[in-house]
Amino acid sequence: MAKLYRLLTEEDTAAFCHKVSDALAKGWELYGDPSYAYDENSRMMRCAQAVTKEVEADYSPDMKLGQQ
């Protein structure tokens, strides 16, 4: 059994909300509060949200976390 961690990031648009919603629908759980920061290069706000998930498999650095 392994506990996995992902940090989801995206510009502050509906795409970020959909990315987090998709992870929640796949069994990931929110971990901490979301973060926001201004990206000078794109001149947009960026969002970040950490999520975790427990899986039956042993952890491997080769795991495709988005497919778990």
Tab-separated table of N, CA, C and O in Angstrom:
chain	number	residue	atom	x	y	z
A	1	MET	N	0.852	-1.174	0.000
A	1	MET	CA	0.000	0.000	0.000
A	1	MET	C	0.898	1.237	0.000
A	1	MET	O	1.895	1.274	0.703
A	2	ALA	N	0.532	2.217	-0.766
A	2	ALA	CA	1.326	3.447	-0.848
A	2	ALA	C	0.401	4.652	-0.830
A	2	ALA	O	-0.721	4.604	-1.322
A	3	LYS	N	0.878	5.738	-0.260
A	3	LYS	CA	0.156	7.005	-0.304
A	3	LYS	C	0.866	7.876	-1.329
A	3	LYS	O	2.064	8.146	-1.211
A	4	LEU	N	0.125	8.305	-2.345
A	4	LEU	CA	0.681	9.094	-3.436
A	4	LEU	C	0.357	10.568	-3.240
A	4	LEU	O	-0.644	10.924	-2.625
A	5	TYR	N	1.202	11.422	-3.815
A	5	TYR	CA	1.058	12.873	-3.703
A	5	TYR	C	1.185	13.476	-5.092
A	5	TYR	O	2.065	13.090	-5.878
A	6	ARG	N	0.312	14.421	-5.398
A	6	ARG	CA	0.404	15.177	-6.655
A	6	ARG	C	0.161	16.647	-6.344
A	6	ARG	O	-0.611	16.989	-5.448
A	7	LEU	N	0.789	17.518	-7.104
A	7	LEU	CA	0.519	18.950	-7.024
A	7	LEU	C	-0.061	19.361	-8.365
A	7	LEU	O	0.629	19.333	-9.391
A	8	LEU	N	-1.336	19.705	-8.353
A	8	LEU	CA	-2.020	20.124	-9.568
A	8	LEU	C	-1.850	21.627	-9.732
A	8	LEU	O	-2.070	22.383	-8.783
A	9	THR	N	-1.471	22.065	-10.925
A	9	THR	CA	-1.290	23.489	-11.190
A	9	THR	C	-1.938	23.843	-12.522
A	9	THR	O	-2.074	22.996	-13.409
A	10	GLU	N	-2.320	25.088	-12.638
A	10	GLU	CA	-2.971	25.550	-13.867
A	10	GLU	C	-3.189	27.055	-13.732
A	10	GLU	O	-3.189	27.589	-12.631
A	11	GLU	N	-3.380	27.724	-14.864
A	11	GLU	CA	-3.779	29.127	-14.799
A	11	GLU	C	-5.145	29.211	-14.116
A	11	GLU	O	-5.910	28.247	-14.116
A	12	ASP	N	-5.446	30.347	-13.539
A	12	ASP	CA	-6.685	30.541	-12.788
A	12	ASP	C	-7.863	30.676	-13.746
A	12	ASP	O	-8.378	31.763	-14.000
A	13	THR	N	-8.263	29.536	-14.291
A	13	THR	CA	-9.407	29.453	-15.196
A	13	THR	C	-10.248	28.247	-14.778
A	13	THR	O	-9.884	27.511	-13.859
A	14	ALA	N	-11.325	28.021	-15.495
A	14	ALA	CA	-12.160	26.854	-15.215
A	14	ALA	C	-11.372	25.556	-15.404
A	14	ALA	O	-11.685	24.545	-14.780
A	15	ALA	N	-10.336	25.579	-16.231
A	15	ALA	CA	-9.524	24.373	-16.459
A	15	ALA	C	-8.927	23.861	-15.152
A	15	ALA	O	-8.832	22.645	-14.940
A	16	PHE	N	-8.535	24.771	-14.275
A	16	PHE	CA	-7.979	24.349	-12.981
A	16	PHE	C	-9.051	23.635	-12.158
A	16	PHE	O	-8.801	22.568	-11.598
A	17	CYS	N	-10.233	24.198	-12.100
A	17	CYS	CA	-11.326	23.573	-11.341
A	17	CYS	C	-11.653	22.196	-11.911
A	17	CYS	O	-11.893	21.245	-11.160
A	18	HIS	N	-11.644	22.060	-13.225
A	18	HIS	CA	-11.919	20.765	-13.853
A	18	HIS	C	-10.812	19.762	-13.541
A	18	HIS	O	-11.082	18.579	-13.306
A	19	LYS	N	-9.566	20.220	-13.518
A	19	LYS	CA	-8.449	19.334	-13.203
A	19	LYS	C	-8.574	18.785	-11.778
A	19	LYS	O	-8.398	17.590	-11.535
A	20	VAL	N	-8.903	19.660	-10.835
A	20	VAL	CA	-9.069	19.227	-9.442
A	20	VAL	C	-10.302	18.329	-9.323
A	20	VAL	O	-10.257	17.282	-8.676
A	21	SER	N	-11.402	18.702	-9.963
A	21	SER	CA	-12.626	17.892	-9.917
A	21	SER	C	-12.394	16.499	-10.490
A	21	SER	O	-12.895	15.500	-9.949
A	22	ASP	N	-11.632	16.409	-11.563
A	22	ASP	CA	-11.317	15.112	-12.163
A	22	ASP	C	-10.518	14.249	-11.187
A	22	ASP	O	-10.796	13.058	-11.032
A	23	ALA	N	-9.545	14.845	-10.521
A	23	ALA	CA	-8.750	14.099	-9.540
A	23	ALA	C	-9.633	13.613	-8.392
A	23	ALA	O	-9.527	12.451	-7.964
A	24	LEU	N	-10.535	14.460	-7.905
A	24	LEU	CA	-11.438	14.066	-6.821
A	24	LEU	C	-12.349	12.916	-7.266
A	24	LEU	O	-12.591	11.972	-6.508
A	25	ALA	N	-12.830	12.974	-8.507
A	25	ALA	CA	-13.693	11.912	-9.032
A	25	ALA	C	-12.952	10.584	-9.139
A	25	ALA	O	-13.565	9.524	-9.106
A	26	LYS	N	-11.620	10.654	-9.248
A	26	LYS	CA	-10.799	9.435	-9.353
A	26	LYS	C	-10.272	8.977	-7.996
A	26	LYS	O	-9.403	8.114	-7.930
A	27	GLY	N	-10.790	9.562	-6.919
A	27	GLY	CA	-10.444	9.092	-5.586
A	27	GLY	C	-9.333	9.843	-4.873
A	27	GLY	O	-8.978	9.504	-3.748
A	28	TRP	N	-8.770	10.866	-5.507
A	28	TRP	CA	-7.757	11.682	-4.841
A	28	TRP	C	-8.463	12.553	-3.802
A	28	TRP	O	-9.634	12.898	-3.968
A	29	GLU	N	-7.745	12.915	-2.737
A	29	GLU	CA	-8.299	13.766	-1.686
A	29	GLU	C	-7.489	15.047	-1.583
A	29	GLU	O	-6.265	15.033	-1.732
A	30	LEU	N	-8.184	16.157	-1.305
A	30	LEU	CA	-7.489	17.436	-1.135
A	30	LEU	C	-6.511	17.343	0.028
A	30	LEU	O	-6.802	16.719	1.051
A	31	TYR	N	-5.363	17.984	-0.131
A	31	TYR	CA	-4.354	18.018	0.916
A	31	TYR	C	-3.940	19.475	1.100
A	31	TYR	O	-3.274	20.060	0.245
A	32	GLY	N	-4.400	20.096	2.167
A	32	GLY	CA	-4.069	21.499	2.422
A	32	GLY	C	-4.933	22.438	1.605
A	32	GLY	O	-5.855	22.035	0.896
A	33	ASP	N	-4.605	23.708	1.729
A	33	ASP	CA	-5.349	24.756	1.035
A	33	ASP	C	-4.771	25.009	-0.352
A	33	ASP	O	-3.578	24.779	-0.580
A	34	PRO	N	-5.577	25.526	-1.278
A	34	PRO	CA	-5.037	25.910	-2.581
A	34	PRO	C	-4.126	27.124	-2.434
A	34	PRO	O	-4.235	27.887	-1.473
A	35	SER	N	-3.231	27.276	-3.389
A	35	SER	CA	-2.322	28.426	-3.417
A	35	SER	C	-2.506	29.176	-4.726
A	35	SER	O	-2.865	28.581	-5.743
A	36	TYR	N	-2.249	30.474	-4.690
A	36	TYR	CA	-2.354	31.323	-5.862
A	36	TYR	C	-1.109	32.190	-5.948
A	36	TYR	O	-0.612	32.662	-4.931
A	37	ALA	N	-0.627	32.400	-7.152
A	37	ALA	CA	0.538	33.263	-7.352
A	37	ALA	C	0.435	33.907	-8.734
A	37	ALA	O	-0.100	33.307	-9.671
A	38	TYR	N	0.985	35.100	-8.826
A	38	TYR	CA	0.996	35.808	-10.102
A	38	TYR	C	2.183	35.338	-10.913
A	38	TYR	O	3.321	35.304	-10.439
A	39	ASP	N	1.936	34.951	-12.177
A	39	ASP	CA	2.989	34.517	-13.101
A	39	ASP	C	3.351	35.704	-13.991
A	39	ASP	O	2.558	36.114	-14.838
A	40	GLU	N	4.540	36.240	-13.783
A	40	GLU	CA	4.990	37.415	-14.554
A	40	GLU	C	5.039	37.127	-16.053
A	40	GLU	O	4.729	38.004	-16.863
A	41	ASN	N	5.456	35.926	-16.434
A	41	ASN	CA	5.604	35.600	-17.859
A	41	ASN	C	4.269	35.596	-18.592
A	41	ASN	O	4.163	36.138	-19.683
A	42	SER	N	3.259	34.978	-18.006
A	42	SER	CA	1.958	34.897	-18.673
A	42	SER	C	1.034	36.035	-18.274
A	42	SER	O	-0.027	36.205	-18.873
A	43	ARG	N	1.431	36.778	-17.244
A	43	ARG	CA	0.612	37.868	-16.702
A	43	ARG	C	-0.756	37.374	-16.243
A	43	ARG	O	-1.766	38.034	-16.440
A	44	MET	N	-0.754	36.180	-15.663
A	44	MET	CA	-1.988	35.586	-15.152
A	44	MET	C	-1.730	35.008	-13.771
A	44	MET	O	-0.597	34.710	-13.416
A	45	MET	N	-2.806	34.844	-13.024
A	45	MET	CA	-2.708	34.139	-11.748
A	45	MET	C	-2.643	32.645	-12.034
A	45	MET	O	-3.267	32.160	-12.971
A	46	ARG	N	-1.849	31.932	-11.237
A	46	ARG	CA	-1.761	30.476	-11.330
A	46	ARG	C	-2.244	29.894	-10.007
A	46	ARG	O	-2.036	30.480	-8.960
A	47	CYS	N	-2.869	28.741	-10.100
A	47	CYS	CA	-3.400	28.047	-8.931
A	47	CYS	C	-2.637	26.746	-8.726
A	47	CYS	O	-2.146	26.145	-9.681
A	48	ALA	N	-2.597	26.300	-7.474
A	48	ALA	CA	-2.001	25.009	-7.149
A	48	ALA	C	-2.822	24.370	-6.038
A	48	ALA	O	-3.278	25.056	-5.125
A	49	GLN	N	-3.015	23.064	-6.136
A	49	GLN	CA	-3.711	22.309	-5.110
A	49	GLN	C	-3.044	20.941	-4.978
A	49	GLN	O	-2.901	20.220	-5.957
A	50	ALA	N	-2.630	20.616	-3.766
A	50	ALA	CA	-2.060	19.298	-3.513
A	50	ALA	C	-3.184	18.305	-3.270
A	50	ALA	O	-4.212	18.644	-2.678
A	51	VAL	N	-2.985	17.078	-3.755
A	51	VAL	CA	-3.925	15.982	-3.530
A	51	VAL	C	-3.139	14.730	-3.171
A	51	VAL	O	-1.979	14.579	-3.559
A	52	THR	N	-3.772	13.836	-2.411
A	52	THR	CA	-3.152	12.565	-2.050
A	52	THR	C	-4.141	11.439	-2.309
A	52	THR	O	-5.349	11.656	-2.396
A	53	LYS	N	-3.581	10.223	-2.427
A	53	LYS	CA	-4.420	9.049	-2.661
A	53	LYS	C	-3.687	7.807	-2.178
A	53	LYS	O	-2.488	7.655	-2.432
A	54	GLU	N	-4.400	6.929	-1.485
A	54	GLU	CA	-3.825	5.650	-1.083
A	54	GLU	C	-4.172	4.620	-2.147
A	54	GLU	O	-5.316	4.547	-2.599
A	55	VAL	N	-3.158	3.852	-2.564
A	55	VAL	CA	-3.348	2.826	-3.587
A	55	VAL	C	-2.817	1.499	-3.076
A	55	VAL	O	-1.984	1.453	-2.169
A	56	GLU	N	-3.290	0.427	-3.660
A	56	GLU	CA	-2.884	-0.920	-3.262
A	56	GLU	C	-1.448	-1.241	-3.675
A	56	GLU	O	-0.786	-2.026	-3.038
A	57	ALA	N	-0.969	-0.638	-4.739
A	57	ALA	CA	0.358	-0.952	-5.275
A	57	ALA	C	1.475	-0.377	-4.410
A	57	ALA	O	1.263	0.559	-3.635
A	58	ASP	N	2.665	-0.943	-4.545
A	58	ASP	CA	3.851	-0.366	-3.925
A	58	ASP	C	4.279	0.841	-4.744
A	58	ASP	O	4.153	0.845	-5.969
A	59	TYR	N	4.829	1.839	-4.065
A	59	TYR	CA	5.267	3.048	-4.774
A	59	TYR	C	6.456	2.743	-5.676
A	59	TYR	O	7.363	1.999	-5.321
A	60	SER	N	6.461	3.348	-6.834
A	60	SER	CA	7.584	3.288	-7.770
A	60	SER	C	7.698	4.649	-8.445
A	60	SER	O	6.679	5.223	-8.836
A	61	PRO	N	8.910	5.164	-8.622
A	61	PRO	CA	9.064	6.449	-9.315
A	61	PRO	C	8.574	6.404	-10.764
A	61	PRO	O	8.373	7.439	-11.375
A	62	ASP	N	8.366	5.198	-11.302
A	62	ASP	CA	7.888	5.066	-12.666
A	62	ASP	C	6.367	5.158	-12.788
A	62	ASP	O	5.833	5.148	-13.889
A	63	MET	N	5.673	5.240	-11.651
A	63	MET	CA	4.209	5.325	-11.676
A	63	MET	C	3.756	6.571	-12.426
A	63	MET	O	4.352	7.629	-12.291
A	64	LYS	N	2.693	6.427	-13.185
A	64	LYS	CA	2.038	7.556	-13.843
A	64	LYS	C	0.941	8.021	-12.889
A	64	LYS	O	-0.146	7.456	-12.841
A	65	LEU	N	1.247	9.028	-12.062
A	65	LEU	CA	0.328	9.426	-10.990
A	65	LEU	C	-1.040	9.856	-11.514
A	65	LEU	O	-2.048	9.612	-10.880
A	66	GLY	N	-1.099	10.477	-12.661
A	66	GLY	CA	-2.363	10.910	-13.220
A	66	GLY	C	-3.255	9.752	-13.641
A	66	GLY	O	-4.443	9.925	-13.857
A	67	GLN	N	-2.684	8.560	-13.758
A	67	GLN	CA	-3.455	7.391	-14.163
A	67	GLN	C	-3.855	6.531	-12.966
A	67	GLN	O	-4.466	5.490	-13.138
A	68	GLN	N	-3.490	6.945	-11.782
A	68	GLN	CA	-3.804	6.163	-10.584
A	68	GLN	C	-5.192	6.466	-10.089
A	68	GLN	O	-5.707	7.504	-10.210
